[in-house]
Short mmCIF file of C-alpha atoms in Angstrom, two decimals:
data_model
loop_
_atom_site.label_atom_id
_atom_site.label_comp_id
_atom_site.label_asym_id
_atom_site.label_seq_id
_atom_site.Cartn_x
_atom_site.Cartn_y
_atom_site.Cartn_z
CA UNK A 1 0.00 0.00 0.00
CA UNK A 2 3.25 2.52 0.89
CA UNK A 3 4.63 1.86 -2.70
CA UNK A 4 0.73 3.24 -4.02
CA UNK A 5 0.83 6.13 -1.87
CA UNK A 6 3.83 7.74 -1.93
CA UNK A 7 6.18 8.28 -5.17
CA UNK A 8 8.89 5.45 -5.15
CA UNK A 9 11.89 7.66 -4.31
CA UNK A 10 10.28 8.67 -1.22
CA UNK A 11 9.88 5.21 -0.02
CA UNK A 12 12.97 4.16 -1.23
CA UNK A 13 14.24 6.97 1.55
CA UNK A 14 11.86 5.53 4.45
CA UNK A 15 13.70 1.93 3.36
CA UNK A 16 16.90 2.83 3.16
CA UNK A 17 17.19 5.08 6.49
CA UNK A 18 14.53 3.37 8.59
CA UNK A 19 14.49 -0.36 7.81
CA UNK A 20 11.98 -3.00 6.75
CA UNK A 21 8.46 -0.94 7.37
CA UNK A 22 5.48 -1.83 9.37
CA UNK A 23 2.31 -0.37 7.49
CA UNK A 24 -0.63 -0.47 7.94
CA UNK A 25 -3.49 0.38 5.14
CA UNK A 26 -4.34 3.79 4.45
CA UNK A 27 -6.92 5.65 2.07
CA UNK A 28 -5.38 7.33 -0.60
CA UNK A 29 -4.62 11.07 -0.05
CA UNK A 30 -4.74 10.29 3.33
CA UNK A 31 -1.33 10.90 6.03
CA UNK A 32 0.98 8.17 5.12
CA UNK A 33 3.12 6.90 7.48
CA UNK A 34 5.77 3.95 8.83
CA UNK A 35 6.25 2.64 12.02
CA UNK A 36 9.53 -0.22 12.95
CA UNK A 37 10.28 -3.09 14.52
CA UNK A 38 13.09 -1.26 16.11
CA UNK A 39 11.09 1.85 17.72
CA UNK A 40 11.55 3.99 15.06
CA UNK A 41 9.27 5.86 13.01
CA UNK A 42 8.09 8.37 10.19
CA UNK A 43 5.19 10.29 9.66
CA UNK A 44 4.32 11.79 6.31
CA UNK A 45 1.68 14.20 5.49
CA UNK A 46 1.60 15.78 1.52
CA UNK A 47 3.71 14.60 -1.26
CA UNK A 48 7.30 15.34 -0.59
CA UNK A 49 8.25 14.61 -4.10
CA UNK A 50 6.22 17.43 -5.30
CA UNK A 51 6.41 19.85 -2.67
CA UNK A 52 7.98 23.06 -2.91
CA UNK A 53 8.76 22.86 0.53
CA UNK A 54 9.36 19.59 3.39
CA UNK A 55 9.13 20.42 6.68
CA UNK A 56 10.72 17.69 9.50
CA UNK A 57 9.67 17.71 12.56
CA UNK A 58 12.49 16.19 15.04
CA UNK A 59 10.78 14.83 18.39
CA UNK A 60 12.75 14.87 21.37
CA UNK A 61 13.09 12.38 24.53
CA UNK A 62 10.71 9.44 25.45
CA UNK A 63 9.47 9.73 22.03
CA UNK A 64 8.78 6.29 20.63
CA UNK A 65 7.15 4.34 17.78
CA UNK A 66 4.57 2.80 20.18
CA UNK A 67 3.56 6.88 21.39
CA UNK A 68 4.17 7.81 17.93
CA UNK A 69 0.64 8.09 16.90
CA UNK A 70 -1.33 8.69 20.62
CA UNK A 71 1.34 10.71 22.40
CA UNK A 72 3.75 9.81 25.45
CA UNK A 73 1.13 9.23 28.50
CA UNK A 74 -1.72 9.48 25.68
CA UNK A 75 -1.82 12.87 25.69
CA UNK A 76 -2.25 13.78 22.06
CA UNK A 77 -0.64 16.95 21.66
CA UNK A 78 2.55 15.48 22.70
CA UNK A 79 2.13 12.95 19.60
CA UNK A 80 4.48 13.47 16.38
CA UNK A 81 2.00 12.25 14.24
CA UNK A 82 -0.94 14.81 15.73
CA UNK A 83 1.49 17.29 15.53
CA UNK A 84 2.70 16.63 11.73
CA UNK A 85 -1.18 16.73 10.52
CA UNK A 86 -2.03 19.90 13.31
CA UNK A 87 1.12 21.73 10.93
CA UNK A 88 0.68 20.81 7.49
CA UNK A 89 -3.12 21.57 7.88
CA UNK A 90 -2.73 25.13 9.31
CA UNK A 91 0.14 25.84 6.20
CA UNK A 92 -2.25 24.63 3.46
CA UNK A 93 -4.81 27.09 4.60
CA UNK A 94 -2.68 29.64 5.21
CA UNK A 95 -0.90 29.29 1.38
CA UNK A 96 -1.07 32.10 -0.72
CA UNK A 97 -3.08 31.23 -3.89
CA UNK A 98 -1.32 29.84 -6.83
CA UNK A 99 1.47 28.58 -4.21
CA UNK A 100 3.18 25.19 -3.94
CA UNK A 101 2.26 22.85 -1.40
CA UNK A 102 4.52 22.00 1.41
CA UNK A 103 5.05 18.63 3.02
CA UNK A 104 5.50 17.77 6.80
CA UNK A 105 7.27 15.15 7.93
CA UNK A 106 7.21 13.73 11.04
CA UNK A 107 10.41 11.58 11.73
CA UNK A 108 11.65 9.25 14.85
CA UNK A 109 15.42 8.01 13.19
CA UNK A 110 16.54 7.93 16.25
CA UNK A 111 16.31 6.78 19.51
CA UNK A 112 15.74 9.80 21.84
CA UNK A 113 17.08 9.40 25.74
CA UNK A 114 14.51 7.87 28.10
CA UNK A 115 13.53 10.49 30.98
CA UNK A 116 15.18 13.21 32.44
CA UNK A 117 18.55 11.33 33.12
CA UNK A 118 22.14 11.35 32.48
CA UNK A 119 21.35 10.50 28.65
CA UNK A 120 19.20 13.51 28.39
CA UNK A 121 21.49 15.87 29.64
CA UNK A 122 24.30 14.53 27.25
CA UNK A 123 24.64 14.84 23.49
CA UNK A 124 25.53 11.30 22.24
CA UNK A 125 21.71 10.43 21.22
CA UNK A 126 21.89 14.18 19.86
CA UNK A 127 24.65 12.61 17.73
CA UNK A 128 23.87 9.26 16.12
CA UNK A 129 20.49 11.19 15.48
CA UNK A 130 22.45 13.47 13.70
CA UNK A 131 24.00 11.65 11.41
CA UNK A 132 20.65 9.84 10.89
CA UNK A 133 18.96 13.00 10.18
CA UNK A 134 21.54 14.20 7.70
CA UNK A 135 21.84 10.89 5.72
CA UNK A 136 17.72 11.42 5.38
CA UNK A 137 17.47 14.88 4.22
CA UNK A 138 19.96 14.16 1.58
CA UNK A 139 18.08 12.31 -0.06
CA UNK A 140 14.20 14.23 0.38
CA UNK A 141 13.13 15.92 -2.93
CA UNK A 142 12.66 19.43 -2.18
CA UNK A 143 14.02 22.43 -3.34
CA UNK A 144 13.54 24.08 0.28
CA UNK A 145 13.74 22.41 3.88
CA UNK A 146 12.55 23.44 7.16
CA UNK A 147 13.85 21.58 10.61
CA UNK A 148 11.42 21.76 13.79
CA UNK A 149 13.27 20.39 16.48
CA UNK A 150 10.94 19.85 19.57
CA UNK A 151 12.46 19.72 23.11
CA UNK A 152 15.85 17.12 22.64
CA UNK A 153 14.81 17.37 19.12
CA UNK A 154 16.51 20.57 18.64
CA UNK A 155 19.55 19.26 20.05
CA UNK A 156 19.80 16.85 17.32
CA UNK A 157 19.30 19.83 14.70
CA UNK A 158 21.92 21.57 16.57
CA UNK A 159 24.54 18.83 16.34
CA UNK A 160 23.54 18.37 12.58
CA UNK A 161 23.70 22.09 11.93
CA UNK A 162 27.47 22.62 10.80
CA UNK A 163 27.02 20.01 8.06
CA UNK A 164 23.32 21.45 6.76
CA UNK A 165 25.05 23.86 3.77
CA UNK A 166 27.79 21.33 2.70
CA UNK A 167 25.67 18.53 2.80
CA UNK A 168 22.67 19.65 1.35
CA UNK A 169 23.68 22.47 -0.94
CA UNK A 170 21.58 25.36 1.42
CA UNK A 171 18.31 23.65 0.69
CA UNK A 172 17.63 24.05 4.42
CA UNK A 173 16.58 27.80 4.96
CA UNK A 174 14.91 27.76 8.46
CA UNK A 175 15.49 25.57 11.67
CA UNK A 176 13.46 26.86 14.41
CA UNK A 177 13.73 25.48 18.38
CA UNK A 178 10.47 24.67 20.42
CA UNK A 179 10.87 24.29 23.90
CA UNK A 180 14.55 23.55 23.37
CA UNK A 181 16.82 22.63 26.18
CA UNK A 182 19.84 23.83 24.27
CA UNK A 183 21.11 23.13 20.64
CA UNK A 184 24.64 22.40 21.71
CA UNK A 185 26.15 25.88 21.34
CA UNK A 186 26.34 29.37 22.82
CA UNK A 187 24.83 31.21 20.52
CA UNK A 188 23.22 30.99 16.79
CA UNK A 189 26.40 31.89 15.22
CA UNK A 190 28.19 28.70 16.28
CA UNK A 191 25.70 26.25 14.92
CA UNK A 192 27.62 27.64 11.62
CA UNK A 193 24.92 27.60 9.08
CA UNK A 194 23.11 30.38 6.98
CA UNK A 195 19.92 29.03 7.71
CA UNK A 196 17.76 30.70 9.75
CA UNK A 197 17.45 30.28 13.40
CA UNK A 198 14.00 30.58 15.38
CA UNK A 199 13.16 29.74 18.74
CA UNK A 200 10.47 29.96 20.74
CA UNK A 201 9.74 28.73 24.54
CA UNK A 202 6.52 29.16 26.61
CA UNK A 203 6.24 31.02 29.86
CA UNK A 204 5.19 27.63 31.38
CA UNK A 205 7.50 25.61 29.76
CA UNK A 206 9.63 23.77 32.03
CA UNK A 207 13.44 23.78 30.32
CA UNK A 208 13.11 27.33 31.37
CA UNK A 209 14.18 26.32 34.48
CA UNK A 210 17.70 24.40 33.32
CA UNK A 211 20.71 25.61 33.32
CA UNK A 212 21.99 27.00 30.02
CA UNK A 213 25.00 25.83 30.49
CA UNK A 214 27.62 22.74 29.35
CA UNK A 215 29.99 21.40 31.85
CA UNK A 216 32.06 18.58 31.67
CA UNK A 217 29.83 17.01 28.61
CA UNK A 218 26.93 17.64 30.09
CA UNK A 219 24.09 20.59 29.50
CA UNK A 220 22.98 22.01 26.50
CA UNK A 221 24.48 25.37 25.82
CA UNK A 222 22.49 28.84 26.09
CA UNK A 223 18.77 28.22 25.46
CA UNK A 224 18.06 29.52 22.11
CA UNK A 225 15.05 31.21 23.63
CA UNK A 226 17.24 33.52 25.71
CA UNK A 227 17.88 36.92 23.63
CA UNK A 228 21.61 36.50 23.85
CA UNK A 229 21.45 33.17 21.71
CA UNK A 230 20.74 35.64 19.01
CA UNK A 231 17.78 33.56 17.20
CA UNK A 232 14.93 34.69 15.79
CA UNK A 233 12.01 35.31 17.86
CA UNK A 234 9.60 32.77 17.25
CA UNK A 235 5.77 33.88 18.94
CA UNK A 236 4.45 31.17 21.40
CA UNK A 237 0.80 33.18 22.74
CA UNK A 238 -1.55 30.26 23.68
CA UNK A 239 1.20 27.88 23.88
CA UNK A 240 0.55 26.15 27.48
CA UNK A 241 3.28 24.31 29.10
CA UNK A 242 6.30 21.87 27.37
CA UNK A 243 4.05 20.60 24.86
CA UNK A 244 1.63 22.82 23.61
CA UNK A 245 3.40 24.41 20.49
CA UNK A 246 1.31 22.40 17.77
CA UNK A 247 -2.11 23.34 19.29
CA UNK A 248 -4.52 25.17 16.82
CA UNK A 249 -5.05 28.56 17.74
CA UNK A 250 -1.60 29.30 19.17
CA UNK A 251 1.25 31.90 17.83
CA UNK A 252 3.71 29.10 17.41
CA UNK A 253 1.54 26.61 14.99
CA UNK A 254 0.38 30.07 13.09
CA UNK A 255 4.43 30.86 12.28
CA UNK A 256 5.67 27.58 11.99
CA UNK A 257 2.78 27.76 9.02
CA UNK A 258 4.10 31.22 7.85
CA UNK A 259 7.57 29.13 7.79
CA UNK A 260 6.73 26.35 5.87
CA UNK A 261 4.60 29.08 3.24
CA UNK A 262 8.00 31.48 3.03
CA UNK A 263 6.25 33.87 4.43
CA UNK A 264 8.61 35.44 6.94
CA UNK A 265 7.11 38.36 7.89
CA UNK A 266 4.27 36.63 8.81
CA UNK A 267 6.16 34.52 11.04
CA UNK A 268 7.37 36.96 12.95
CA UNK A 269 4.42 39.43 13.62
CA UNK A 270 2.45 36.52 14.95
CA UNK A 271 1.92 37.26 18.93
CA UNK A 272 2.97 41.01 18.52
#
């Protein structure tokens, strides 16, 4: 049923990366999506081979193919899936006529730390997921990515950062932080890309409270929320605690939308 759905170089991607694939049947035109054996996972909403624009989504820790779909503690926002359909919705009705579409993707290639522990607070999940990430945007058919790193999620984009021009020729114009503990550096500047950098963290959101900080191999960096990261303010009005930032009706899903459309200014009057 994949290979009817979605063009054959996209699921030749979702082999290669991800492994043998566990599908189940969808309608046509429906979200299309993979989940593995192995705990990983990919969510894809739209047709990335014909969209002018792909949009990942990187989930951070206790993410797993078996919350993939409901959400960690069944709480749906908190779902990549939800959250990949809640985004590409709110971009296709926010396209400017005559536009191209844009794809989300949704995508578990790694295996994000388990709790708040020692593995959270170091980077060596944020680097095998990486390289994971890298090897699978190399190979997505669009002209123009975005990366959404949620909570450890944007670590992993940070890590990756450096090699986002070389690898993939500047097709990555945006990465934007949500709720991020840190992306693995002091400041925008040393994630050493020309993409743009966005990041946005709710009043409520509880990696307020770490330390921005990296000692000894362990922290994060400055969060990119803080002013002196030097990232683009992304608007989070509405967004309620750590996982709220895909929620209809909030500042974050309405920019992340302006984003994915190009539309910059949009994205950054939202909340003002």
């Amino acid at each position: 049923m994949l290979r009817r759905l979605l063009p054959i170089p996209v699921v030749a991607v979702l082999w290669s990366v991800l492994g043998p694939a566990q599908v189940s049947p969808v309608p046509v035109l429906a979200v299309h999506g993979a989940r593995y054996a192995d705990g990983l996972a990919v969510e894809v909403v739209g047709d990335p081979a014909t969209a002018a624009t792909v949009v990942v989504l990187v989930p951070g820790v206790d993410t797993t193919a078996a919350n993939f779909d409901r959400g960690l503690g069944g709480v749906q926002r908190r779902a990549p899936a939800w959250q990949a359909r809640q985004l590409a919705d709110r971009a296709a009705a926010r396209r400017p006529a005559g536009a191209a579409p844009v794809a989300v993707v949704a995508w578990l290639g790694y295996h994000p730390p388990r709790g708040i522990r020692l593995a959270a607070v170091r980077e060596d999940a944020a680097a095998t997921g990486a390289a994971a990430l890298l090897r699978f945007l190399r190979d997505v058919p669009a002209p123009r990515l975005v990366l959404v790193g949620h909570s450890y999620g944007s670590t992993v984009i940070g890590r990756a950062a450096a090699r986002l021009d070389a690898g993939l020729g500047g097709r990555v114009t945006d990465v934007v932080a949500l709720g991020s503990p840190g992306m693995g550096v002091d400041r925008a500047a040393d994630l050493h890309t020309t993409a743009r950098v966005w990041a946005g963290t709710a009043a409520g959101d509880w990696t307020r409270r770490l330390p921005g900080l990296r000692v000894l191999g362990a922290g994060h960096g400055t969060h990119p929320g803080d002013p002196a990261f030097g990232a683009l303010p992304l608007p989070v009005d509405g967004v309620t605690g750590h996982d709220g930032y895909f929620v209809p009706g909030t500042g974050s899903l309405d920019a992340l939308a302006a984003i994915a459309n190009g539309d910059l200014d949009a994205a950054a009057r939202h909340g003002h």
